[in-house]
Short mmCIF file of C-alpha atoms and ligand atoms in Angstrom, two decimals:
data_model
loop_
_atom_site.label_atom_id
_atom_site.label_comp_id
_atom_site.label_asym_id
_atom_site.label_seq_id
_atom_site.Cartn_x
_atom_site.Cartn_y
_atom_site.Cartn_z
CA MET A 190 0.17 0.05 0.04
CA THR A 191 0.77 3.30 -0.27
CA THR A 192 1.72 5.88 2.67
CA THR A 193 -1.30 7.57 4.19
CA THR A 194 -1.06 11.22 3.65
CA THR A 195 -2.10 13.38 7.51
CA GLY A 196 -1.96 16.67 5.38
CA SER A 197 -4.00 18.02 2.11
CA LYS A 198 -0.77 17.22 -0.14
CA PRO A 199 -1.22 14.17 -2.24
CA GLU A 200 1.60 11.51 -2.21
CA ARG A 201 2.58 8.66 -4.66
CA ASP A 202 -0.13 7.29 -6.49
CA ALA A 203 1.49 3.46 -7.27
CA LEU A 204 -0.56 2.73 -9.71
CA SER A 205 1.35 5.63 -11.81
CA SER A 206 4.78 5.53 -9.99
CA THR A 207 7.52 6.17 -12.29
CA THR A 208 9.56 3.34 -9.69
CA VAL A 209 7.99 0.26 -11.47
CA ARG A 210 10.12 -0.65 -13.71
CA VAL A 211 9.76 -4.17 -16.24
CA PRO A 212 11.24 -6.70 -13.63
CA SER A 213 13.68 -8.66 -14.89
CA THR A 214 12.42 -11.74 -13.27
CA PRO A 215 8.69 -13.11 -11.90
CA SER A 216 7.21 -11.89 -9.15
CA LEU A 217 4.18 -14.75 -8.94
CA ASP A 218 4.88 -18.54 -9.23
CA VAL A 219 1.80 -17.94 -12.13
CA ALA A 220 1.29 -21.78 -12.11
CA ARG A 221 1.16 -21.36 -8.11
CA VAL A 222 -2.02 -18.86 -9.07
CA ARG A 223 -3.57 -20.92 -11.90
CA ALA A 224 -4.05 -24.33 -9.54
CA ASP A 225 -6.73 -21.49 -7.97
CA PHE A 226 -8.87 -21.01 -10.47
CA PRO A 227 -10.78 -23.83 -11.26
CA ILE A 228 -12.45 -22.49 -14.65
CA LEU A 229 -8.99 -22.39 -16.10
CA GLY A 230 -9.40 -25.84 -15.83
CA ARG A 231 -11.94 -26.08 -19.33
CA THR A 232 -11.26 -26.29 -22.72
CA VAL A 233 -12.82 -24.31 -25.14
CA ASN A 234 -13.36 -25.17 -29.06
CA GLY A 235 -11.49 -28.16 -27.96
CA ARG A 236 -8.84 -26.22 -26.97
CA PRO A 237 -7.16 -24.85 -23.35
CA LEU A 238 -8.87 -21.90 -22.27
CA VAL A 239 -6.42 -18.95 -22.63
CA TYR A 240 -8.66 -16.14 -21.09
CA LEU A 241 -7.75 -12.44 -22.19
CA ASP A 242 -11.49 -10.58 -21.32
CA ASN A 243 -10.39 -9.97 -17.51
CA ALA A 244 -10.49 -5.87 -18.58
CA ALA A 245 -14.83 -6.63 -18.56
CA THR A 246 -14.41 -9.69 -15.77
CA THR A 247 -11.91 -11.98 -14.47
CA GLN A 248 -12.16 -15.50 -12.78
CA CYS A 249 -12.72 -16.19 -9.19
CA PRO A 250 -10.72 -18.49 -7.26
CA ASP A 251 -11.31 -21.35 -4.93
CA ALA A 252 -11.60 -19.66 -2.16
CA VAL A 253 -14.14 -16.67 -3.10
CA ILE A 254 -16.14 -19.82 -4.34
CA ASP A 255 -15.95 -21.07 -1.38
CA ALA A 256 -16.51 -18.13 0.56
CA MET A 257 -20.03 -17.45 -0.45
CA SER A 258 -20.91 -21.32 -1.09
CA ASP A 259 -20.11 -21.57 2.60
CA PHE A 260 -22.24 -18.26 3.41
CA TYR A 261 -25.24 -19.96 1.78
CA ARG A 262 -24.64 -23.80 3.67
CA CYS A 263 -23.81 -22.17 7.03
CA CYS A 264 -24.92 -18.87 8.08
CA ASN A 265 -27.81 -17.20 4.79
CA ALA A 266 -30.34 -14.68 6.49
CA ASN A 267 -30.84 -11.25 6.15
CA VAL A 268 -28.56 -9.29 7.93
CA HIS A 269 -28.83 -6.41 10.69
CA ARG A 270 -32.49 -7.20 11.26
CA GLY A 271 -32.52 -10.29 13.43
CA VAL A 272 -32.18 -11.16 17.01
CA HIS A 273 -31.52 -14.66 16.16
CA THR A 274 -27.88 -16.39 15.75
CA LEU A 275 -27.92 -16.99 11.74
CA SER A 276 -28.51 -13.01 11.59
CA GLN A 277 -26.32 -12.17 13.51
CA GLU A 278 -23.89 -14.09 11.78
CA ALA A 279 -24.57 -13.14 8.25
CA THR A 280 -24.42 -9.24 9.51
CA GLU A 281 -21.01 -10.06 10.79
CA ALA A 282 -19.88 -11.25 7.75
CA TYR A 283 -20.94 -8.41 5.82
CA GLU A 284 -19.90 -5.73 8.05
CA GLY A 285 -17.01 -8.14 8.27
CA ALA A 286 -16.49 -7.36 4.24
CA ARG A 287 -16.62 -4.17 5.01
CA ALA A 288 -13.43 -3.48 7.23
CA LYS A 289 -11.93 -5.56 4.45
CA VAL A 290 -12.82 -3.23 1.60
CA ALA A 291 -11.86 -0.26 4.29
CA HIS A 292 -8.25 -1.19 4.68
CA PHE A 293 -7.45 -2.04 1.41
CA LEU A 294 -8.42 1.13 0.05
CA ASN A 295 -7.03 2.37 3.50
CA ALA A 296 -9.99 4.15 3.43
CA ASP A 297 -10.89 7.20 6.18
CA ALA A 298 -13.45 5.39 7.52
CA LYS A 299 -15.18 2.34 7.70
CA ALA A 300 -18.94 3.98 7.32
CA SER A 301 -17.24 5.43 4.55
CA ILE A 302 -17.38 2.42 1.94
CA ILE A 303 -21.10 1.50 0.27
CA PHE A 304 -22.01 -1.71 -1.22
CA THR A 305 -23.42 -0.53 -4.74
CA ARG A 306 -24.39 -3.33 -7.50
CA ASN A 307 -21.30 -2.28 -9.85
CA THR A 308 -18.39 0.91 -10.63
CA THR A 309 -21.54 2.28 -12.37
CA GLU A 310 -23.98 2.31 -9.80
CA SER A 311 -21.63 3.77 -7.55
CA ILE A 312 -20.99 6.71 -9.77
CA ASN A 313 -24.78 7.22 -10.60
CA LEU A 314 -25.47 7.37 -6.53
CA VAL A 315 -22.71 10.34 -6.51
CA ALA A 316 -24.64 11.42 -8.98
CA HIS A 317 -27.87 11.91 -7.51
CA ALA A 318 -26.75 11.77 -4.18
CA TRP A 319 -24.46 14.62 -3.90
CA GLY A 320 -24.70 15.61 -7.90
CA ARG A 321 -28.09 16.98 -6.94
CA ARG A 322 -27.87 17.94 -4.07
CA HIS A 323 -24.63 20.92 -5.35
CA LEU A 324 -24.74 21.51 -8.61
CA ARG A 325 -26.37 24.01 -9.77
CA ASN A 326 -27.07 26.11 -13.32
CA GLY A 327 -23.59 27.48 -15.00
CA ASP A 328 -21.41 24.80 -12.90
CA GLU A 329 -19.45 23.10 -15.03
CA ILE A 330 -17.96 18.89 -14.78
CA LEU A 331 -14.71 18.46 -15.44
CA LEU A 332 -14.62 14.45 -17.65
CA SER A 333 -11.94 13.23 -19.95
CA VAL A 334 -12.35 12.22 -23.66
CA ILE A 335 -11.34 8.07 -22.27
CA GLU A 336 -14.32 7.44 -19.61
CA HIS A 337 -16.15 4.31 -20.19
CA HIS A 338 -19.79 5.50 -21.01
CA SER A 339 -20.30 4.53 -16.92
CA ASN A 340 -18.29 7.78 -16.32
CA LEU A 341 -20.16 9.74 -18.66
CA VAL A 342 -23.76 9.45 -19.12
CA PRO A 343 -24.74 9.34 -15.48
CA TRP A 344 -22.89 13.28 -15.93
CA GLN A 345 -25.09 13.48 -19.18
CA MET A 346 -28.19 13.42 -17.12
CA LEU A 347 -27.09 15.29 -14.38
CA ALA A 348 -26.62 18.29 -16.58
CA GLN A 349 -29.25 17.54 -18.40
CA GLU A 350 -31.65 18.11 -15.51
CA VAL A 351 -29.51 21.13 -13.36
CA GLY A 352 -28.59 22.63 -16.05
CA CYS A 353 -24.42 22.08 -15.91
CA ARG A 354 -21.97 22.08 -18.81
CA LEU A 355 -19.44 19.48 -19.32
CA ARG A 356 -15.84 19.98 -20.27
CA PHE A 357 -13.01 17.50 -21.70
CA ILE A 358 -9.61 17.19 -20.98
CA ASP A 359 -8.28 15.16 -24.08
CA ILE A 360 -5.90 13.05 -24.95
CA ASP A 361 -2.53 13.13 -27.01
CA GLU A 362 -0.92 11.61 -29.42
CA SER A 363 0.71 8.46 -27.13
CA GLY A 364 -2.37 8.19 -25.34
CA HIS A 365 -1.48 9.99 -22.13
CA LEU A 366 -3.79 12.99 -20.47
CA ARG A 367 -3.35 16.27 -21.74
CA LEU A 368 -2.51 17.83 -18.17
CA ASP A 369 -1.54 21.16 -20.68
CA GLN A 370 -5.14 21.64 -21.52
CA LEU A 371 -5.87 21.73 -17.17
CA ASP A 372 -5.75 25.27 -16.40
CA GLN A 373 -8.03 25.82 -19.46
CA VAL A 374 -10.53 23.77 -18.55
CA LEU A 375 -10.04 23.94 -14.62
CA THR A 376 -12.15 27.52 -13.72
CA SER A 377 -13.72 29.25 -10.52
CA ARG A 378 -17.36 26.68 -12.29
CA THR A 379 -15.59 23.79 -12.22
CA ARG A 380 -17.68 22.07 -8.91
CA LEU A 381 -16.71 18.17 -10.17
CA VAL A 382 -13.59 16.81 -11.81
CA ALA A 383 -14.69 13.10 -12.61
CA ILE A 384 -11.45 10.41 -14.05
CA SER A 385 -10.73 7.16 -14.60
CA HIS A 386 -8.51 6.26 -12.44
CA VAL A 387 -6.95 3.41 -15.79
CA SER A 388 -8.39 3.85 -18.64
CA ASN A 389 -9.91 0.29 -20.43
CA VAL A 390 -8.99 1.27 -23.68
CA LEU A 391 -5.18 2.88 -23.79
CA GLY A 392 -4.38 0.69 -20.02
CA THR A 393 -2.96 4.19 -19.35
CA VAL A 394 -2.56 4.81 -15.67
CA ASN A 395 -4.02 8.14 -14.99
CA PRO A 396 -1.48 10.74 -13.10
CA ILE A 397 -4.89 11.36 -10.16
CA PRO A 398 -2.84 12.86 -7.53
CA THR A 399 -1.89 15.50 -10.31
CA ILE A 400 -4.97 16.12 -11.41
CA ALA A 401 -7.03 16.56 -7.94
CA CYS A 402 -4.75 18.67 -6.93
CA ALA A 403 -5.30 21.04 -9.52
CA ALA A 404 -9.29 20.37 -8.68
CA ARG A 405 -8.42 21.46 -5.49
CA ALA A 406 -7.10 24.53 -6.01
CA VAL A 407 -10.08 25.67 -7.98
CA GLY A 408 -12.56 24.11 -5.18
CA ALA A 409 -14.02 21.25 -7.32
CA LYS A 410 -14.18 17.41 -5.54
CA VAL A 411 -13.00 14.67 -7.03
CA LEU A 412 -14.38 11.17 -8.52
CA VAL A 413 -11.92 8.54 -9.45
CA ASP A 414 -13.25 5.70 -11.17
CA GLY A 415 -11.23 2.78 -10.15
CA ALA A 416 -12.75 0.21 -11.89
CA GLN A 417 -9.68 -0.57 -13.76
CA GLY A 418 -7.40 0.97 -10.83
CA VAL A 419 -7.95 -1.54 -8.01
CA PRO A 420 -7.51 -4.43 -9.90
CA HIS A 421 -3.75 -3.61 -11.20
CA GLY A 422 -1.96 -2.69 -8.13
CA PRO A 423 -1.97 -1.08 -4.66
CA VAL A 424 -4.69 1.56 -4.04
CA ASP A 425 -4.96 4.02 -1.76
CA VAL A 426 -7.56 6.89 -1.71
CA GLN A 427 -6.70 8.96 0.76
CA ALA A 428 -2.97 9.28 -1.06
CA LEU A 429 -5.16 10.22 -4.05
CA ASP A 430 -6.66 13.04 -2.59
CA ALA A 431 -10.05 12.32 -4.15
CA ASP A 432 -13.52 12.53 -2.78
CA PHE A 433 -14.89 9.78 -4.24
CA TYR A 434 -13.66 6.29 -5.12
CA ALA A 435 -15.44 4.20 -7.15
CA TYR A 436 -14.56 0.55 -8.34
CA SER A 437 -16.13 -3.67 -9.73
CA PRO A 438 -14.95 -5.98 -7.44
CA HIS A 439 -15.87 -8.85 -10.31
CA LYS A 440 -12.35 -7.20 -11.79
CA ALA A 441 -10.12 -8.07 -9.24
CA LEU A 442 -11.54 -11.60 -8.64
CA GLY A 443 -14.74 -11.32 -6.69
CA PRO A 444 -17.57 -12.00 -7.40
CA LEU A 445 -20.30 -10.09 -9.83
CA GLY A 446 -23.71 -8.16 -8.53
CA ILE A 447 -21.44 -5.75 -5.76
CA GLY A 448 -19.83 -2.64 -6.45
CA VAL A 449 -17.79 -0.24 -4.06
CA LEU A 450 -18.09 3.32 -3.66
CA TRP A 451 -15.12 4.90 -1.03
CA VAL A 452 -17.07 8.73 0.07
CA ARG A 453 -14.81 11.28 1.93
CA ARG A 454 -16.15 10.92 5.30
CA ASP A 455 -17.23 14.80 5.71
CA ILE A 456 -18.74 14.50 2.57
CA LEU A 457 -21.36 11.55 3.67
CA GLU A 458 -23.11 14.39 5.65
CA GLU A 459 -23.32 16.58 2.08
CA MET A 460 -25.19 13.46 0.78
CA ASP A 461 -28.93 12.94 0.27
CA PRO A 462 -29.77 9.05 0.05
CA PHE A 463 -30.08 7.56 -3.63
CA LEU A 464 -32.88 5.03 -3.02
CA GLY A 465 -35.75 5.57 -0.12
CA GLY A 466 -36.75 1.82 1.24
CA GLY A 467 -35.79 -0.81 3.81
CA GLU A 468 -32.89 0.10 6.38
CA MET A 469 -31.81 3.37 4.84
CA ILE A 470 -34.11 5.41 7.76
CA ARG A 471 -34.01 6.72 11.24
CA ASP A 472 -37.91 6.84 11.68
CA VAL A 473 -40.94 6.90 9.02
CA THR A 474 -44.39 8.50 9.65
CA LEU A 475 -47.20 8.02 7.31
CA GLU A 476 -45.77 11.66 5.97
CA ARG A 477 -42.06 11.54 5.97
CA SER A 478 -38.77 10.12 7.41
CA THR A 479 -35.66 10.68 8.73
CA TRP A 480 -32.05 9.01 7.14
CA ALA A 481 -29.97 6.42 9.58
CA PRO A 482 -26.45 7.22 9.17
CA ALA A 483 -24.13 6.61 6.32
CA PRO A 484 -23.35 3.63 5.17
CA ALA A 485 -26.67 2.08 5.81
CA LYS A 486 -28.48 5.06 4.30
CA PHE A 487 -26.81 4.94 0.95
CA GLU A 488 -27.46 0.46 1.13
CA ALA A 489 -31.54 0.55 0.69
CA GLY A 490 -33.26 -3.04 0.66
CA THR A 491 -31.40 -6.01 1.59
CA PRO A 492 -28.29 -6.21 -0.10
CA SER A 493 -25.86 -9.05 -1.76
CA VAL A 494 -24.03 -10.80 1.28
CA ALA A 495 -23.21 -13.22 -0.36
CA ASP A 496 -21.22 -11.21 -2.71
CA ALA A 497 -19.36 -8.94 -0.32
CA VAL A 498 -18.48 -12.25 1.60
CA GLY A 499 -16.80 -13.24 -1.40
CA LEU A 500 -15.82 -10.15 -1.80
CA GLY A 501 -14.11 -10.21 1.34
CA ALA A 502 -12.54 -13.34 -0.10
CA SER A 503 -11.53 -11.83 -2.62
CA ILE A 504 -9.37 -9.22 -1.03
CA ASP A 505 -8.01 -11.63 1.25
CA TYR A 506 -6.52 -13.72 -1.75
CA LEU A 507 -4.47 -10.53 -4.02
CA GLU A 508 -3.72 -9.35 -0.32
CA SER A 509 -1.71 -13.04 -0.32
CA LEU A 510 -0.30 -12.49 -3.76
CA GLY A 511 0.67 -8.85 -2.28
CA MET A 512 -0.45 -5.66 -4.87
CA ASP A 513 2.98 -4.06 -5.82
CA GLU A 514 3.39 -7.94 -6.84
CA ILE A 515 0.77 -7.72 -9.14
CA ARG A 516 1.45 -4.20 -10.74
CA GLN A 517 4.97 -5.75 -11.71
CA HIS A 518 3.99 -9.40 -12.45
CA GLU A 519 1.40 -6.88 -15.10
CA VAL A 520 4.19 -4.57 -16.63
CA ARG A 521 6.24 -7.66 -17.27
CA ILE A 522 3.86 -8.95 -19.30
CA ASN A 523 3.35 -5.29 -20.62
CA ALA A 524 6.89 -5.46 -22.04
CA TYR A 525 6.66 -8.86 -23.87
CA LEU A 526 3.06 -8.22 -24.77
CA LEU A 527 4.39 -4.87 -26.54
CA GLU A 528 7.57 -6.33 -28.13
CA ARG A 529 5.20 -9.29 -29.70
CA LEU A 530 2.44 -7.50 -31.09
CA ARG A 531 4.90 -4.63 -32.49
CA GLU A 532 6.77 -7.58 -34.59
CA LEU A 533 3.35 -7.98 -36.60
CA PRO A 534 3.50 -5.00 -38.77
CA PHE A 535 -0.69 -5.71 -39.77
CA LEU A 536 -1.27 -4.56 -36.86
CA ALA A 537 -2.14 -0.75 -34.92
CA LEU A 538 -1.58 -0.49 -31.26
CA TYR A 539 -3.55 1.90 -29.69
CA GLY A 540 -2.13 3.43 -25.94
CA PRO A 541 1.71 4.59 -24.58
CA GLU A 542 4.45 2.69 -25.39
CA ASP A 543 6.35 2.48 -21.88
CA PRO A 544 4.70 -0.71 -20.45
CA SER A 545 5.04 1.21 -16.74
CA ASP A 546 2.84 3.67 -17.75
CA ARG A 547 0.06 0.72 -18.74
CA CYS A 548 -2.27 -1.72 -16.50
CA GLY A 549 -1.84 -5.59 -18.07
CA LEU A 550 -3.84 -4.60 -21.37
CA VAL A 551 -4.02 -3.57 -24.91
CA ALA A 552 -6.17 -2.47 -27.44
CA PHE A 553 -5.23 -3.07 -31.46
CA ASN A 554 -7.23 -3.43 -34.59
CA ASP A 555 -5.41 -5.72 -37.29
CA HIS A 556 -5.20 -3.17 -40.75
CA GLN A 557 -7.64 -5.51 -43.14
CA ILE A 558 -9.54 -8.07 -40.21
CA HIS A 559 -12.61 -6.35 -38.57
CA ALA A 560 -11.97 -6.52 -34.11
CA HIS A 561 -15.15 -8.61 -34.74
CA ASP A 562 -14.31 -11.64 -36.95
CA LEU A 563 -11.18 -11.68 -34.92
CA GLY A 564 -13.03 -12.33 -31.73
CA THR A 565 -14.61 -15.24 -33.59
CA ILE A 566 -11.34 -16.77 -34.78
CA LEU A 567 -9.29 -15.87 -31.65
CA ASP A 568 -12.48 -18.11 -29.85
CA GLN A 569 -11.96 -20.77 -32.20
CA HIS A 570 -8.53 -21.33 -30.74
CA GLY A 571 -9.70 -21.29 -27.14
CA ILE A 572 -8.55 -17.11 -26.65
CA ALA A 573 -11.47 -14.94 -24.53
CA ILE A 574 -10.13 -10.90 -26.09
CA ARG A 575 -13.10 -8.14 -26.10
CA ALA A 576 -13.88 -6.38 -29.44
CA GLY A 577 -15.87 -3.47 -29.81
CA HIS A 578 -16.05 0.38 -28.60
CA HIS A 579 -15.59 -1.05 -25.38
CA CYS A 580 -18.70 1.26 -24.00
CA ALA A 581 -16.31 4.36 -24.85
CA LYS A 582 -17.59 5.22 -27.84
CA PRO A 583 -16.50 9.03 -27.25
CA LEU A 584 -12.99 7.79 -27.63
CA MET A 585 -13.13 5.02 -30.65
CA ARG A 586 -14.56 8.63 -32.81
CA ARG A 587 -11.03 10.18 -30.82
CA LEU A 588 -8.82 7.37 -32.32
CA GLY A 589 -10.86 7.13 -35.20
CA VAL A 590 -12.30 3.78 -35.54
CA MET A 591 -15.52 2.29 -34.79
CA ALA A 592 -14.00 -0.52 -32.40
CA THR A 593 -10.72 -2.52 -31.28
CA ALA A 594 -10.15 -5.96 -30.53
CA ARG A 595 -8.85 -5.62 -26.70
CA ALA A 596 -6.56 -8.57 -25.29
CA SER A 597 -6.05 -8.13 -20.87
CA PHE A 598 -4.22 -10.25 -18.85
CA TYR A 599 -4.23 -10.45 -14.98
CA VAL A 600 -2.73 -12.79 -12.28
CA TYR A 601 -3.17 -16.24 -13.33
CA ASN A 602 -1.74 -15.09 -17.10
CA ASP A 603 1.82 -15.68 -18.03
CA VAL A 604 3.77 -14.66 -21.06
CA ASP A 605 3.25 -17.97 -23.01
CA GLU A 606 -0.60 -17.18 -23.59
CA VAL A 607 1.33 -13.87 -25.43
CA ASP A 608 2.64 -16.95 -27.45
CA THR A 609 -0.64 -17.82 -28.29
CA LEU A 610 -2.15 -15.37 -29.05
CA VAL A 611 0.55 -14.22 -31.24
CA ASP A 612 0.56 -17.51 -33.11
CA ALA A 613 -3.71 -16.64 -33.31
CA LEU A 614 -3.09 -13.25 -35.38
CA LEU A 615 -1.01 -15.26 -37.46
CA ALA A 616 -3.34 -17.69 -37.88
CA ALA A 617 -6.52 -15.36 -38.37
CA ARG A 618 -4.11 -13.77 -41.37
CA LYS A 619 -4.39 -17.16 -42.90
CA VAL A 620 -7.93 -17.86 -42.72
CA PHE A 621 -8.09 -14.35 -44.59
CA GLY A 622 -5.45 -15.16 -47.23
CA LEU A 623 -3.49 -13.00 -46.24
CA SER A 624 0.27 -12.12 -45.53
CA THR A 625 2.10 -12.37 -42.50
N1 7TS B 1192 -15.11 2.28 -15.94
C1 7TS B 1192 -14.53 1.55 -16.39
C2 7TS B 1192 -12.93 2.36 -16.49
C3 7TS B 1192 -14.64 0.41 -17.06
O1 7TS B 1192 -13.26 -0.40 -17.37
C4 7TS B 1192 -15.76 -0.55 -16.59
C5 7TS B 1192 -15.93 -2.03 -16.90
C6 7TS B 1192 -16.52 0.47 -15.87
C7 7TS B 1192 -16.48 1.39 -15.38
C8 7TS B 1192 -17.92 -0.23 -15.10
O2 7TS B 1192 -18.15 -1.42 -14.82
P1 7TS B 1192 -19.20 -1.99 -14.59
O3 7TS B 1192 -18.97 -3.15 -13.33
O4 7TS B 1192 -20.05 -1.04 -13.31
O5 7TS B 1192 -19.69 -3.05 -15.53
N2 7TS B 1192 -15.40 -2.07 -18.46
C9 7TS B 1192 -15.57 -2.90 -19.34
C10 7TS B 1192 -15.07 -3.18 -20.01
O6 7TS B 1192 -14.05 -2.51 -20.42
N3 7TS B 1192 -15.22 -4.77 -20.36
O7 7TS B 1192 -16.23 -4.99 -20.07
C11 7TS B 1192 -16.64 -4.27 -19.52
#
């Protein structure tokens, strides 16, 4: 984990730290890691599965699957409302998971961790609960052109509702944000800067502390879309100097169906509820209600308890591997991946050249084969990649393409799978009778 800051000055962001260099020796024992993931033993179209769609969703280790099935076998009950033993055990398991997330992200308080369904819901929660109360006609929200639709559409909807204006930071030719534009696009009207920690298309790790510092200077709050941040290295929300941080555990070895939102403790009181219903109230009369303190205020209804338990187990698993080691593993794979793909003259690659500037993914296009055809042919080889616009249509337009292919790696992938990918890309050329 990065060191915690006590003052307002941000420390380094471990993901974008320049100290990460391509390691000469492996930082993870991938063969041992793979043995923990039952799905990796299966075949697809008669070939061993090569799973390279981790930026969409990662796989679960036995520890996560077992934790969830144990919960259903042993202490399945509703939380926070039962005097009986099962309900108390379920509550302990649920709140224990919250404590693990708080520690994992170095949150300023356990109550600052709100469980949602995914990153998308976390960002929508901020737009409704904070945005509607604090943004007015003429205010500005600063975004970037690389944002996933999850960190764009909710702000468009809010902007239409309250009449505020969206502004954007562009990227340069290398796929880095144009920080030189910050002076121009941040104004005294900027109330919020909402930016992704890591791009899901370019892989670029964005320098959040630098952006947060500039945002603070104009009095704006900072929301970080951490969907592609948390999985790939140590994240310390206080060191990042953010106000809101959202992520999806299913992209970091956890289960589908649960999301995380961290809100800086002193802002929790400045937010209205998002959804109304059971568990989020202090008192209810026929005419009106008052709210429970956070996080209950933002978690109406029965939560996804087993998913929270699985999330807790995924954090234990990630910590047993080491988040620094995971970061180094990805940088090592990136270096080999970029080297091998650059050998193929028929490919266009997107994103930064330096493997240390990106997380373990690369988006690419064959000049002659559509990304969807490539995805289908690779599937015949047992290789799962993603093809399409990656829910980042404005970025596709900015890059001048309709779609890209994308291979994304994680803790159980190794360099031999890069070779398998390259062989399959060459085989795809043959299918279309194209030169290699
Ligand atoms: N933000 C970023 C940067 C993402 O990459 C994604 C998902 C999301 C938000 C939304 O996450 P969700 O869990 O709420 O859906 N990105 C991808 C992807 O790149 N391919 O599939 C999902």
